[in-house]
Amino acid sequence: MGGPLSCFLAYSIFCVIVWCVAQAAGELATLLPVNGSFIHWSDRFIDPAAGVACGWNYAYACIAFGCADIVAVTGLFQYWLPDTSEAIWVTFCLVVFFCLNAFAVKVYGEAEFYFASGKVILIIGFIIFTFIAMITPIMVSSLVDGPLAFSIGGPEFVSMCAGEAENPRKTIPKAIRRVFWRLAGNSILLHPRILCVGILIASNDADLLDGIANGTGVGASPFVIGMQHLGISVLPHIINAVIITSATSCGNSFIFVAVRSIHALARQGHAPKLLGYTTKRGVPLTALLFVLSICCLSYMTVNQGAAVVFGWFIDLSSVAAMINFSWMCLAWIRFDAGMKAQGMSRDALPFKGVWMPYTPWIGLIWCILLTVTNGFAVFIKIDGDFDIQGLLTAYFGVVLTFAIYFGWKIFKRSSLRKASEMDLTGGLEAIDEDEQWWKENFTPPTTLWRRFVEWLL
């Protein structure tokens, strides 16, 4: 356990890890902007079995994140209606996700912009509230005790968009270069929030500990508890409403990606063919039903409580994310070995990452270290009993990945790609032609506003 100070340090370190992974992803996504991105790279540069394991792990990570958001929404609704059954809100989320993915994908995509804007406004509002609270008589808490969590990712999404991006040889490097500034900008918003938490409420506050233990949704938020301590009754309900929309939109995004990933795996022969079925409107219906059926695990909140089950899914999804990052770094390391073995110069790369080849190695080592030590608390018998549930949630993803990888190798007899024989340039002709077309037909923006948007995005 750690407080705002340790959260600040951990977040800063993890930002460096994400930045290192982004450098590796940027080089490969710019050279080979293909559908499947790091799943394709794992197959092409490591081993066909690695591609299958990576693809399923990515889908599994998205499903776990989606389940975590479902459980979060359940706890948030119970802040208003504590006597209702958790099953009602889990069912509500599943129905909403089904409708958005099966009937209203375009409507959701447009609404996502407004949901994201609401999150930013909420963060700024928290900081302003704390400033106002500081000029009133309020206790200042310790900065050394409290919960710690990681809540950042992104290189995998940039990579996944590469195959469908316009002018990827220009847009992907721009996105990767902005990773540093976006991480820094997020830190500018995060670090005041950490300070605000420390100012508003002590980490050993009885209401905070009760909210975390009993899963009272937004009632466990230090900002909301601080408002309650100040006698403010309206703002917590506004915050709850905004967070519900944010959690719902985030969960649907993960479900959307998971469905498309499993559909792609089925079309490639890496999953049952039935999951590759699409309706006349192009909706991967069987994959959608398959993903939502797994999301029914969220009904465990009925017996275990939202806080406990939410913790399980966060552990599962976090480990899966670390495994994804590891595959991305390892794919670049194998690609680099292939370049050296085949005498390919790095000058041929359209984008070069920073501090290569060290950053992918730093990212890989840190991701493996975090994955291995993620469940260290399981082996520390604080209460005298071995936590079997903690063991499963901490290492299930690792076991699943190895099971798929070695299972595919055994049954399909796949072998590691040799550095001297791996395909480094296949498909580049079409990508180079696309780049040339953009150079000849791209019209630079003329208005001040469009120039600003071009620079920003």
C-alpha positions as MATLAB code, in Angstrom:
seq = 'MGGPLSCFLAYSIFCVIVWCVAQAAGELATLLPVNGSFIHWSDRFIDPAAGVACGWNYAYACIAFGCADIVAVTGLFQYWLPDTSEAIWVTFCLVVFFCLNAFAVKVYGEAEFYFASGKVILIIGFIIFTFIAMITPIMVSSLVDGPLAFSIGGPEFVSMCAGEAENPRKTIPKAIRRVFWRLAGNSILLHPRILCVGILIASNDADLLDGIANGTGVGASPFVIGMQHLGISVLPHIINAVIITSATSCGNSFIFVAVRSIHALARQGHAPKLLGYTTKRGVPLTALLFVLSICCLSYMTVNQGAAVVFGWFIDLSSVAAMINFSWMCLAWIRFDAGMKAQGMSRDALPFKGVWMPYTPWIGLIWCILLTVTNGFAVFIKIDGDFDIQGLLTAYFGVVLTFAIYFGWKIFKRSSLRKASEMDLTGGLEAIDEDEQWWKENFTPPTTLWRRFVEWLL';
ca = [
       0.000    0.000    0.000;
       1.168    3.539   -0.701;
      -0.241    7.035   -0.623;
      -0.288    9.949   -3.062;
       3.508   10.286   -2.990;
       4.122    6.666   -4.003;
       1.335    6.952   -6.600;
       3.134    9.966   -8.082;
       6.441    8.061   -8.279;
       4.872    4.886   -9.683;
       2.921    6.788  -12.333;
       6.044    8.670  -13.414;
       8.023    5.421  -13.787;
       5.222    3.746  -15.693;
       5.004    6.695  -18.084;
       8.658    6.028  -18.959;
       7.846    2.350  -19.617;
       4.947    3.248  -21.920;
       7.152    5.730  -23.752;
       9.798    3.023  -24.304;
       7.204    0.622  -25.702;
       5.860    3.393  -27.937;
       9.289    3.865  -29.564;
       9.374    0.212  -30.635;
       5.750    0.280  -31.781;
       6.336    3.506  -33.712;
       9.162    2.118  -35.833;
       7.263   -1.016  -36.811;
       3.876    0.703  -37.278;
       5.425    3.301  -39.582;
       7.352    0.751  -41.654;
       4.526   -1.812  -41.741;
       1.144   -0.121  -41.112;
      -0.894   -3.309  -41.496;
      -4.114   -4.587  -39.978;
      -3.408   -6.485  -36.784;
      -0.246   -4.442  -36.085;
       1.677   -6.061  -33.211;
      -0.238   -9.335  -33.617;
       0.980   -9.459  -37.222;
       4.514   -8.450  -36.173;
       4.655  -11.218  -33.553;
       3.717  -13.769  -36.219;
       6.086  -12.327  -38.804;
       9.184  -11.708  -36.697;
       8.938  -14.112  -33.738;
       6.857  -17.208  -34.400;
       3.372  -18.020  -35.802;
       2.496  -19.336  -32.347;
       3.471  -15.962  -30.891;
       1.004  -14.244  -33.227;
      -1.821  -16.521  -32.091;
      -0.970  -16.115  -28.402;
      -0.624  -12.355  -28.802;
      -3.960  -12.065  -30.627;
      -5.882  -14.037  -28.037;
      -4.167  -12.243  -25.177;
      -5.150   -8.884  -26.652;
      -8.775   -9.981  -26.999;
      -8.711  -11.380  -23.466;
      -7.266   -8.105  -22.129;
     -10.033   -6.080  -23.771;
     -12.701   -8.406  -22.369;
     -11.209   -8.141  -18.875;
     -11.114   -4.344  -19.107;
     -14.704   -4.379  -20.334;
     -15.779   -6.539  -17.386;
     -13.997   -4.173  -14.999;
     -15.999   -1.269  -16.421;
     -19.253   -3.219  -16.086;
     -18.503   -3.898  -12.431;
     -17.540   -0.243  -11.933;
     -20.854    0.939  -13.405;
     -22.659   -1.494  -11.105;
     -21.024    0.039   -8.038;
     -21.724    3.554   -9.293;
     -25.443    2.902   -9.713;
     -25.589    1.403   -6.245;
     -24.396    4.718   -4.846;
     -27.871    5.974   -5.756;
     -29.806    2.725   -5.296;
     -27.954    0.660   -2.667;
     -30.814   -1.793   -2.157;
     -31.016   -2.922   -5.783;
     -29.456   -6.150   -6.986;
     -26.115   -5.952   -8.767;
     -27.534   -8.281  -11.428;
     -29.852   -5.509  -12.650;
     -26.980   -3.173  -13.527;
     -24.800   -5.902  -15.034;
     -27.704   -6.841  -17.309;
     -28.237   -3.164  -18.144;
     -24.608   -2.826  -19.277;
     -24.694   -6.014  -21.352;
     -27.873   -4.902  -23.139;
     -26.430   -1.430  -23.810;
     -23.192   -2.920  -25.176;
     -25.112   -5.314  -27.408;
     -27.286   -2.561  -28.844;
     -24.381   -0.164  -29.422;
     -22.270   -2.813  -31.155;
     -25.078   -4.434  -33.138;
     -27.238   -1.473  -34.154;
     -25.736    1.938  -33.315;
     -21.990    1.845  -33.862;
     -21.948    5.140  -35.798;
     -23.971    6.939  -33.124;
     -21.633    5.732  -30.400;
     -18.518    6.752  -32.301;
     -19.768   10.328  -32.540;
     -20.824   10.409  -28.886;
     -17.398    9.184  -27.724;
     -15.977   12.663  -28.346;
     -18.417   14.193  -25.896;
     -17.800   11.455  -23.307;
     -14.047   12.130  -23.472;
     -14.632   15.868  -23.104;
     -16.680   15.193  -19.987;
     -13.742   13.335  -18.422;
     -11.385   16.275  -18.949;
     -13.916   18.750  -17.563;
     -14.410   16.497  -14.529;
     -10.661   16.390  -13.786;
     -10.355   20.175  -14.034;
     -13.425   20.508  -11.830;
     -11.806   18.314   -9.167;
      -8.749   20.567   -9.081;
     -10.844   23.738   -8.843;
     -12.945   22.230   -6.055;
      -9.830   21.358   -4.065;
      -8.500   24.906   -4.430;
     -11.773   26.256   -3.085;
     -11.749   23.715   -0.272;
      -8.191   24.715    0.667;
      -9.273   28.256    1.593;
     -11.817   26.820    4.015;
     -11.003   25.059    7.300;
     -10.165   21.493    6.222;
      -7.705   18.876    7.395;
      -4.476   18.152    5.502;
      -3.728   14.457    5.175;
      -0.559   12.417    5.134;
       1.172   11.787    1.816;
       2.497    8.350    2.655;
      -0.407    5.929    3.173;
      -3.115    4.873    0.764;
      -3.927    2.846   -2.344;
      -1.767    2.725   -5.477;
      -2.937    1.968   -9.027;
      -1.678    2.102  -12.578;
      -4.038    3.607  -15.123;
      -2.287    4.298  -18.403;
      -1.695    2.606  -21.724;
      -1.884    3.492  -25.383;
       0.884    2.191  -27.696;
      -1.270   -0.781  -28.658;
      -4.097    1.502  -29.800;
      -1.781    3.622  -31.945;
      -0.444    0.418  -33.490;
      -3.905   -1.013  -34.111;
      -4.966    2.137  -35.956;
      -1.940    2.077  -38.268;
      -3.522   -0.200  -40.869;
      -6.522    2.115  -41.332;
      -4.835    5.500  -40.816;
      -4.624    8.047  -43.605;
      -1.059    8.708  -44.725;
       0.371    6.426  -41.986;
       3.998    7.248  -42.834;
       3.278   10.779  -41.615;
       0.516   10.375  -39.026;
       1.995    7.462  -37.053;
       5.389    9.130  -36.387;
       3.513   12.269  -35.359;
       1.377   10.257  -32.935;
       4.407    8.499  -31.461;
       6.351   11.737  -31.024;
       3.368   13.202  -29.218;
       3.271   10.295  -26.779;
       5.857   12.063  -24.645;
       3.896   15.310  -24.586;
       0.604   13.543  -23.963;
       2.120   11.619  -21.078;
       3.568   14.864  -19.757;
       0.234   16.633  -20.218;
      -1.585   13.822  -18.444;
       0.958   14.090  -15.650;
       0.253   17.814  -15.369;
      -3.366   16.898  -14.695;
      -2.526   13.830  -12.597;
       0.016   15.310  -10.217;
      -2.302   18.101   -9.011;
      -4.978   15.423   -8.542;
      -2.604   13.413   -6.370;
      -1.833   16.516   -4.341;
      -5.543   17.299   -4.159;
      -6.280   13.826   -2.788;
      -3.632   14.303   -0.129;
      -5.096   17.681    0.836;
      -8.739   16.622    0.898;
      -8.643   13.405    2.864;
      -6.344   11.225    4.937;
      -5.465    7.844    3.480;
      -6.631    6.126    6.682;
      -9.975    7.952    6.731;
     -12.717    5.620    7.993;
     -15.181    6.560    5.225;
     -12.550    6.001    2.544;
     -11.565    2.584    3.881;
     -15.239    1.575    4.176;
     -15.964    2.699    0.618;
     -13.030    0.713   -0.788;
     -13.886   -2.395    1.261;
     -17.620   -2.440    0.562;
     -17.675   -1.264   -3.037;
     -19.816    1.859   -2.711;
     -18.821    3.101   -6.158;
     -18.201    6.827   -6.308;
     -18.672    6.855   -2.526;
     -15.103    5.520   -2.313;
     -13.754    8.564   -4.175;
     -11.621   10.811   -1.951;
     -13.088   13.829   -3.735;
     -16.653   12.769   -2.937;
     -15.775   11.953    0.680;
     -14.095   15.351    0.960;
     -17.305   16.958   -0.316;
     -19.332   15.009    2.214;
     -17.030   16.154    4.997;
     -17.670   19.733    3.900;
     -21.435   19.169    3.856;
     -21.794   19.410    0.044;
     -24.644   17.163   -1.109;
     -25.276   17.943   -4.798;
     -21.839   17.633   -6.416;
     -21.331   13.909   -5.585;
     -24.433   13.048   -7.635;
     -23.213   15.101  -10.614;
     -19.830   13.387  -10.411;
     -21.505    9.984  -10.232;
     -23.505   10.691  -13.397;
     -20.421   11.830  -15.338;
     -18.360    8.829  -14.239;
     -21.156    6.421  -15.197;
     -21.178    7.759  -18.765;
     -17.379    7.640  -18.888;
     -17.189    4.056  -17.580;
     -19.943    2.930  -19.949;
     -18.263    4.467  -23.004;
     -14.889    3.034  -21.986;
     -16.367   -0.443  -21.475;
     -18.078   -0.346  -24.846;
     -14.812    0.655  -26.527;
     -13.073   -2.408  -25.103;
     -15.972   -4.667  -26.109;
     -15.861   -3.222  -29.635;
     -12.125   -3.953  -29.972;
     -12.434   -7.426  -28.404;
     -15.196   -8.391  -30.850;
     -13.181   -7.235  -33.861;
     -10.047   -8.978  -32.606;
     -11.782  -12.331  -32.158;
     -13.528  -11.944  -35.515;
     -10.133  -11.341  -37.152;
      -8.634  -14.365  -35.397;
     -11.462  -16.521  -36.740;
     -10.991  -15.238  -40.296;
      -7.287  -16.082  -40.067;
      -7.990  -19.640  -38.877;
      -6.805  -18.942  -35.323;
     -10.273  -19.301  -33.793;
     -13.407  -21.356  -34.585;
     -14.843  -20.397  -37.982;
     -18.243  -19.732  -36.433;
     -16.814  -16.621  -34.751;
     -15.998  -15.167  -38.180;
     -19.661  -14.852  -39.207;
     -20.975  -11.372  -40.023;
     -24.476  -10.126  -40.755;
     -25.468   -8.383  -44.000;
     -24.691   -5.081  -42.281;
     -21.155   -6.275  -41.465;
     -21.756   -6.845  -37.746;
     -19.672   -9.772  -36.358;
     -22.676  -11.102  -34.480;
     -21.328  -14.449  -33.266;
     -18.119  -12.839  -32.009;
     -20.203  -10.192  -30.227;
     -22.353  -12.825  -28.514;
     -19.228  -14.792  -27.580;
     -17.590  -11.759  -25.957;
     -20.751  -10.756  -24.084;
     -21.187  -14.326  -22.829;
     -17.728  -14.122  -21.225;
     -18.654  -10.712  -19.800;
     -21.397  -12.501  -17.880;
     -18.633  -13.279  -15.380;
     -19.460   -9.796  -14.087;
     -22.474  -11.366  -12.372;
     -20.014  -12.546   -9.724;
     -20.634   -9.166   -8.115;
     -23.933  -10.566   -6.822;
     -22.117  -12.816   -4.346;
     -18.712  -11.171   -3.946;
     -19.449   -7.447   -4.090;
     -18.422   -4.869   -6.664;
     -15.153   -3.869   -4.971;
     -13.804   -7.429   -4.809;
     -14.753   -8.413   -8.365;
     -13.531   -5.080   -9.724;
     -10.134   -5.801   -8.168;
     -10.067   -9.229   -9.819;
     -10.722   -7.840  -13.300;
      -8.227   -5.009  -12.835;
      -5.535   -7.574  -11.970;
      -6.459   -9.757  -14.944;
      -6.517   -6.895  -17.429;
      -3.363   -5.209  -16.104;
      -1.295   -8.381  -16.470;
      -2.682   -8.921  -19.976;
      -1.671   -5.364  -20.905;
       1.867   -6.005  -19.659;
       2.022   -9.160  -21.772;
       0.892   -7.177  -24.844;
       3.645   -4.633  -24.251;
       6.149   -7.470  -23.891;
       5.148   -8.968  -27.253;
       5.515   -5.555  -28.913;
       9.017   -5.036  -27.545;
      10.071   -8.610  -28.360;
       8.762   -8.257  -31.924;
      10.967   -5.171  -32.412;
      14.000   -6.955  -30.903;
      13.561   -9.849  -33.330;
      13.004   -7.400  -36.196;
      16.240   -5.634  -35.288;
      18.055   -8.988  -35.283;
      16.652   -9.668  -38.750;
      17.862   -6.297  -40.027;
      21.371   -6.983  -38.781;
      21.412  -10.541  -40.167;
      20.215   -9.400  -43.610;
      22.366   -6.276  -43.756;
      19.452   -3.834  -43.779;
      20.412   -0.328  -42.668;
      18.350    1.612  -40.131;
      18.533    4.520  -42.551;
      15.891    2.676  -44.591;
      13.350    3.119  -41.796;
      10.818    5.930  -42.376;
      10.767    6.640  -38.622;
      13.482    6.061  -36.036;
      12.709    5.767  -32.357;
      14.688    7.483  -29.625;
      17.595    5.739  -27.878;
      17.288    2.603  -29.964;
      17.954   -0.269  -29.376;
      17.893    0.384  -25.622;
      14.309    1.594  -25.182;
      12.636   -1.689  -26.336;
      14.905   -3.658  -24.021;
      14.062   -1.332  -21.127;
      10.358   -1.707  -21.891;
      10.597   -5.505  -22.165;
      12.552   -5.938  -18.916;
      10.227   -3.681  -16.952;
       7.080   -5.331  -18.361;
       8.360   -8.807  -17.465;
       9.384   -7.588  -14.010;
       5.949   -6.063  -13.352;
       4.196   -9.183  -14.655;
       6.228  -11.522  -12.459;
       5.961   -9.397   -9.302;
       2.333   -8.385   -9.816;
       1.129  -11.004   -7.343;
       3.907  -10.721   -4.771;
       1.356   -9.848   -2.059;
      -0.163  -13.323   -2.495;
       2.950  -14.878   -0.992;
       2.936  -12.541    2.002;
       0.477  -14.093    4.434;
      -0.775  -10.920    6.072;
      -3.899  -12.592    7.476;
      -2.316  -15.999    7.896;
      -4.150  -17.544    4.900;
      -2.935  -18.140    1.358;
      -4.945  -16.002   -1.111;
      -5.796  -18.435   -3.906;
      -8.043  -15.874   -5.621;
      -5.221  -13.350   -5.712;
      -2.886  -15.976   -7.162;
      -5.300  -16.805   -9.987;
      -6.018  -13.212  -10.947;
      -2.326  -12.268  -10.814;
      -1.001  -15.105  -12.973;
      -3.933  -16.499  -14.977;
      -2.983  -14.353  -17.982;
       0.588  -15.646  -17.930;
      -0.585  -19.263  -17.846;
      -3.127  -18.616  -20.629;
      -0.532  -17.019  -22.902;
       1.987  -19.825  -22.433;
      -0.743  -22.457  -22.875;
      -1.840  -20.970  -26.210;
       1.724  -20.411  -27.397;
       3.052  -23.894  -26.643;
      -0.248  -25.556  -27.560;
      -0.115  -23.993  -31.029;
       3.562  -24.941  -31.440;
       2.877  -28.552  -30.492;
      -0.197  -29.081  -32.675;
       0.849  -26.920  -35.629;
       4.588  -27.603  -35.296;
       5.482  -23.958  -35.858;
       9.074  -22.836  -35.434;
      10.869  -19.603  -34.543;
      11.529  -17.238  -37.406;
      15.211  -17.250  -38.303;
      16.752  -13.779  -38.394;
      18.394  -14.474  -41.735;
      15.153  -15.707  -43.328;
      12.361  -13.570  -41.827;
      10.372  -11.380  -44.228;
      11.344   -7.770  -43.547;
      10.076   -6.069  -46.690;
       7.003   -8.009  -47.828;
       4.089   -5.689  -48.606;
       6.220   -2.540  -48.636;
       5.523   -1.889  -52.325;
       1.859   -1.077  -51.721;
       2.690    0.979  -48.625;
       5.360    2.945  -50.526;
       2.875    3.612  -53.334;
       0.349    4.902  -50.825;
       2.994    7.190  -49.316;
       3.874    8.537  -52.748;
       0.196    9.183  -53.522;
      -0.151   11.255  -50.362;
       2.954   13.261  -51.204;
       1.513   14.102  -54.611;
      -2.114   14.741  -53.606;
      -2.010   16.055  -50.050;
      -3.173   19.656  -49.785;
      -1.804   21.427  -46.710;
      -4.313   23.405  -44.616;
      -4.611   27.104  -45.385;
      -6.682   28.543  -42.518;
      -5.215   29.246  -39.094;
      -7.669   26.885  -37.396;
      -6.944   23.985  -39.735;
      -3.229   24.518  -39.302;
      -3.679   24.346  -35.546;
      -5.703   21.128  -35.816;
      -3.080   19.644  -38.181;
      -0.343   20.503  -35.668;
      -2.351   19.238  -32.688;
      -3.406   15.907  -34.211;
];
